[in-house]
Coordinates of C-alpha atoms in Angstrom, one line a residue:
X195 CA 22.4 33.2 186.7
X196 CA 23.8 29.7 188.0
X197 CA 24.0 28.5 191.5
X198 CA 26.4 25.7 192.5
X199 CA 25.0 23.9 194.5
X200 CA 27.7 22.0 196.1
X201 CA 26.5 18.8 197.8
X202 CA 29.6 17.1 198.5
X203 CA 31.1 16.1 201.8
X204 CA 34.6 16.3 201.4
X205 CA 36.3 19.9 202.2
X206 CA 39.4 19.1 199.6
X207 CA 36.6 17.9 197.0
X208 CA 34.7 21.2 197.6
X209 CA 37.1 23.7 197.6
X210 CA 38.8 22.3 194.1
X211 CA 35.2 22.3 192.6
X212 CA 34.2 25.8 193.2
X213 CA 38.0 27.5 192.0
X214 CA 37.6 25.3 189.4
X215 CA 34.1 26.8 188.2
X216 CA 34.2 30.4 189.8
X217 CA 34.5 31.8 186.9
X218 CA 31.2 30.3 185.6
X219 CA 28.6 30.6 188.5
X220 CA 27.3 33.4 190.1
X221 CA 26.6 32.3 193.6
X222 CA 27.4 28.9 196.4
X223 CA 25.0 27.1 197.8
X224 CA 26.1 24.9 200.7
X225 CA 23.4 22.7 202.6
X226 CA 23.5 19.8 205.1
X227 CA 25.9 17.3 203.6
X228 CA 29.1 19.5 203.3
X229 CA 28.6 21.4 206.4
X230 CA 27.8 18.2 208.6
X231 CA 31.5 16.5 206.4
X232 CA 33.6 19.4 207.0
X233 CA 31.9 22.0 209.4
X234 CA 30.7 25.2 208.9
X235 CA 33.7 27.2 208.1
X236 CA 33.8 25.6 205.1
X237 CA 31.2 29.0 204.5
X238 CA 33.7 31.7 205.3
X239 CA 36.8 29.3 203.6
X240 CA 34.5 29.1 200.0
X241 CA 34.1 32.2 200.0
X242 CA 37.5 33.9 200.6
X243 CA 38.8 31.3 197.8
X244 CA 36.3 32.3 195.1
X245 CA 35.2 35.8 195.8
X246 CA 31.5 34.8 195.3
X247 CA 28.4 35.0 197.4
X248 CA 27.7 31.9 199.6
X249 CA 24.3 30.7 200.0
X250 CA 23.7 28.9 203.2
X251 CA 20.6 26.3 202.3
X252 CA 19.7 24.9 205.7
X253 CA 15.7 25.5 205.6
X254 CA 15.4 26.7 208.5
X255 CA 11.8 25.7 210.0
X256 CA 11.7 26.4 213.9
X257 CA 10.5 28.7 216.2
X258 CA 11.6 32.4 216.2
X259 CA 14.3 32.0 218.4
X260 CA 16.1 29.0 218.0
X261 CA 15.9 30.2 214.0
X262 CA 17.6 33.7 215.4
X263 CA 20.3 31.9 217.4
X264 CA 21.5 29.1 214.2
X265 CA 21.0 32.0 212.0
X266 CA 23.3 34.3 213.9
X267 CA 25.8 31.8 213.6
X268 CA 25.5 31.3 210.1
X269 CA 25.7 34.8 209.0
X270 CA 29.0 35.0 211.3
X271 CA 30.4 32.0 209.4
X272 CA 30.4 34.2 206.2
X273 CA 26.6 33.2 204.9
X274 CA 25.5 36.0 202.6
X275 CA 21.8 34.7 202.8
X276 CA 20.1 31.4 204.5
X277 CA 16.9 29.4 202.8
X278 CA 14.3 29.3 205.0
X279 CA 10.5 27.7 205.3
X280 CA 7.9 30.5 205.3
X281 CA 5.0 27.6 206.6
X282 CA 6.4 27.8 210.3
X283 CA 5.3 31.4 210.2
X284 CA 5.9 35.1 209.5
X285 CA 8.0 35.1 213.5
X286 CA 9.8 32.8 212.3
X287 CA 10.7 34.2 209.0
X288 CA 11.4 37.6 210.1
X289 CA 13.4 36.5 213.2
X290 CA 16.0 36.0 210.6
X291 CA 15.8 38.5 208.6
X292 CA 16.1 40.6 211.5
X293 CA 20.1 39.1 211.0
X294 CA 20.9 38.9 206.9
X295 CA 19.1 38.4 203.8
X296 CA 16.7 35.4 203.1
X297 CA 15.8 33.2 200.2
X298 CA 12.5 31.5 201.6
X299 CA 11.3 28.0 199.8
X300 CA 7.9 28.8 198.2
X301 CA 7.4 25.3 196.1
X302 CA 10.2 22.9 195.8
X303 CA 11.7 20.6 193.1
X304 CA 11.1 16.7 194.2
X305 CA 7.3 14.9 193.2
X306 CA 7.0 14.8 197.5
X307 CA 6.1 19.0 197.5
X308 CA 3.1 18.6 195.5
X309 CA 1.6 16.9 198.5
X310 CA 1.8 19.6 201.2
X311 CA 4.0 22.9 199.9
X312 CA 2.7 23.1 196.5
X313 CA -1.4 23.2 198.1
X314 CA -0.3 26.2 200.3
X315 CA 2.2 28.2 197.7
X316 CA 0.0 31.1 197.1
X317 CA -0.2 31.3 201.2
X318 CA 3.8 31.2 200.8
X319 CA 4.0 33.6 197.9
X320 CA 1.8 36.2 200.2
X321 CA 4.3 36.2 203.3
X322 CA 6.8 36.9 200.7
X323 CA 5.2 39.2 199.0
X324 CA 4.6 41.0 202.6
X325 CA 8.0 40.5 204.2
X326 CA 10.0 41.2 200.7
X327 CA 12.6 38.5 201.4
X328 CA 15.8 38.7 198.7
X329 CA 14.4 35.9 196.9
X330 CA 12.3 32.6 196.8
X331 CA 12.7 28.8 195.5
X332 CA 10.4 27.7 193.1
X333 CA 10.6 24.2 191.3
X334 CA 12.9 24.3 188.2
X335 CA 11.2 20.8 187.6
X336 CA 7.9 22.3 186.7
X337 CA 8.0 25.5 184.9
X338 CA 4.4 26.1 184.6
X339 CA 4.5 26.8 188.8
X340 CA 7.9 29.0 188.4
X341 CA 5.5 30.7 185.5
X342 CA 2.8 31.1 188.0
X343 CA 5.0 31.9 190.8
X344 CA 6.6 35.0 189.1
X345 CA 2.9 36.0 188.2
X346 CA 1.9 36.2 191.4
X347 CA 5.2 37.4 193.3
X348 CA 5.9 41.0 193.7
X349 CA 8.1 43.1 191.2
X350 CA 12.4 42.6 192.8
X351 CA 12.0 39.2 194.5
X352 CA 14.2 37.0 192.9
X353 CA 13.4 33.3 191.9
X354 CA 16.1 30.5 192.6
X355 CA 15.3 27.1 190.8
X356 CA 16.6 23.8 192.2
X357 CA 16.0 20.5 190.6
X358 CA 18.3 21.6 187.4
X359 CA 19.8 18.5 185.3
X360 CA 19.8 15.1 187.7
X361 CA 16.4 15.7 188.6
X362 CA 15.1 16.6 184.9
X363 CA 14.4 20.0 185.1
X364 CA 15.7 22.2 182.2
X365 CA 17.7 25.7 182.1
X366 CA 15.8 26.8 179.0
X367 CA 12.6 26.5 180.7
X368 CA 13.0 27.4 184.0
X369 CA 14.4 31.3 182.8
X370 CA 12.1 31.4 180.0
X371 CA 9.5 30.8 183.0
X372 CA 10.8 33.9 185.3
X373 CA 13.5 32.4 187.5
X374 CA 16.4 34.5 187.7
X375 CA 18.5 32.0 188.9
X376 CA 19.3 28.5 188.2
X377 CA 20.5 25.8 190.9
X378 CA 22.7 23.0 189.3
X379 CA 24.1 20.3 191.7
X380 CA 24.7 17.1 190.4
X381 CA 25.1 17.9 186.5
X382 CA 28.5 19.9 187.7
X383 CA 29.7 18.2 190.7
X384 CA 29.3 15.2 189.5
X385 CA 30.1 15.5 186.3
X386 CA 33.8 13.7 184.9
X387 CA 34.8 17.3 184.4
X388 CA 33.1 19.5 186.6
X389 CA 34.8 22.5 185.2
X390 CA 33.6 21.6 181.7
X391 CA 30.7 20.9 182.8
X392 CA 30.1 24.5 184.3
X393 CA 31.0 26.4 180.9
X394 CA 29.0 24.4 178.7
X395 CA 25.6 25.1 181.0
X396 CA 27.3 28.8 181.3
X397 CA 27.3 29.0 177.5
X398 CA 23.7 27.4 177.4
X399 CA 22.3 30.0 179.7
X400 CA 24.1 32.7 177.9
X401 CA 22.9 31.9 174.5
X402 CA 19.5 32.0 176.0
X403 CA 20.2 35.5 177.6
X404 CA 21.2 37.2 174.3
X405 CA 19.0 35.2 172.1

């Protein structure tokens, strides 16, 4: 049920991380930051180190083709899925999938979305309910919208949850709310112990499982 997100720039930093927490994550999620600091074969090289699924988070928000031809590369690197806007379009979207499984950003974590994403969600939660992507991010920060979110979405679309510890969003909540997944940057990565870290939310989220 937890995402690392792993939104370092360092490759040496990043690769010591996730073996050090494999064992207590279910997924990788690289965005901007470590791509950009160590290039994007840091994808394929996470992924052969820790056997787990990587989770490409670039957004993509463009027109149908340039988001086929970064995708394409993307999925080459080793990305199991890319995150992806649904507001450019239904092209756009499927352009992509037409390459490897999505996770498209219905609402998202930071005060900003309830200006512009949050307004059009239930337009968002529609194309996804249409185009059945593998999942969708709602905000772990406000678990009434994940609530309402899982409501509204159709029965096998997964919910990811960003904004998990450093932004004040709580575990607890957001899965007793419908995600499925949890996204945890900052509270592992930049924790003392990272690996620590990792086993106590692990045990957290497990407790809540069986309980």
């Amino acid at each position: 049920m937890i995402v690392l997100a792993l939104d370092v720039y360092e490759r040496e930093r990043a690769l010591r991380i996730a073996e050090d927490v494999r064992e207590y994550i279910s997924m990788i999620k690289v965005n901007w930051p470590l791509i950009l600091g160590s290039g994007i074969g840091i994808i394929r090289e996470l992924k052969e180190r820790t056997g787990l699924p990587m989770i490409a988070d670039l957004k993509l928000a463009d027109i149908p083709n340039t988001n086929r031809l970064v995708a394409k590369k993307v999925f080459e690197a080793g990305a199991d899925y890319i995150i992806v806007h649904g507001f450019v379009g239904r092209d756009s979207v499927r352009a992509i999938m037409e390459l490897g499984e999505i996770i498209m950003v219905v609402e998202m974590s930071h005060p900003g979305a309830e200006e512009f994403i949050q307004p059009v969600a239930d337009k968002l939660i529609e194309i996804a309910n249409e185009i059945e992507p593998f999942g969708v991010i709602a905000p772990g920060t406000r678990p009434e919208r994940v609530r309402y979110i899982r409501k509204m979405l159709k029965k096998g679309i997964k919910i990811f949850t960003p904004g998990i510890g450093a932004q004040g969003g709580s575990a607890r909540k957001a899965l007793e709310a419908g995600a499925d997944y949890i996204i945890v940057g900052r509270r592992i990565y930049g924790a003392e112990d990272p690996r620590r870290a990792a086993e106590e939310l692990y045990k957290e989220v497990r407790a809540w499982s069986s309980g």
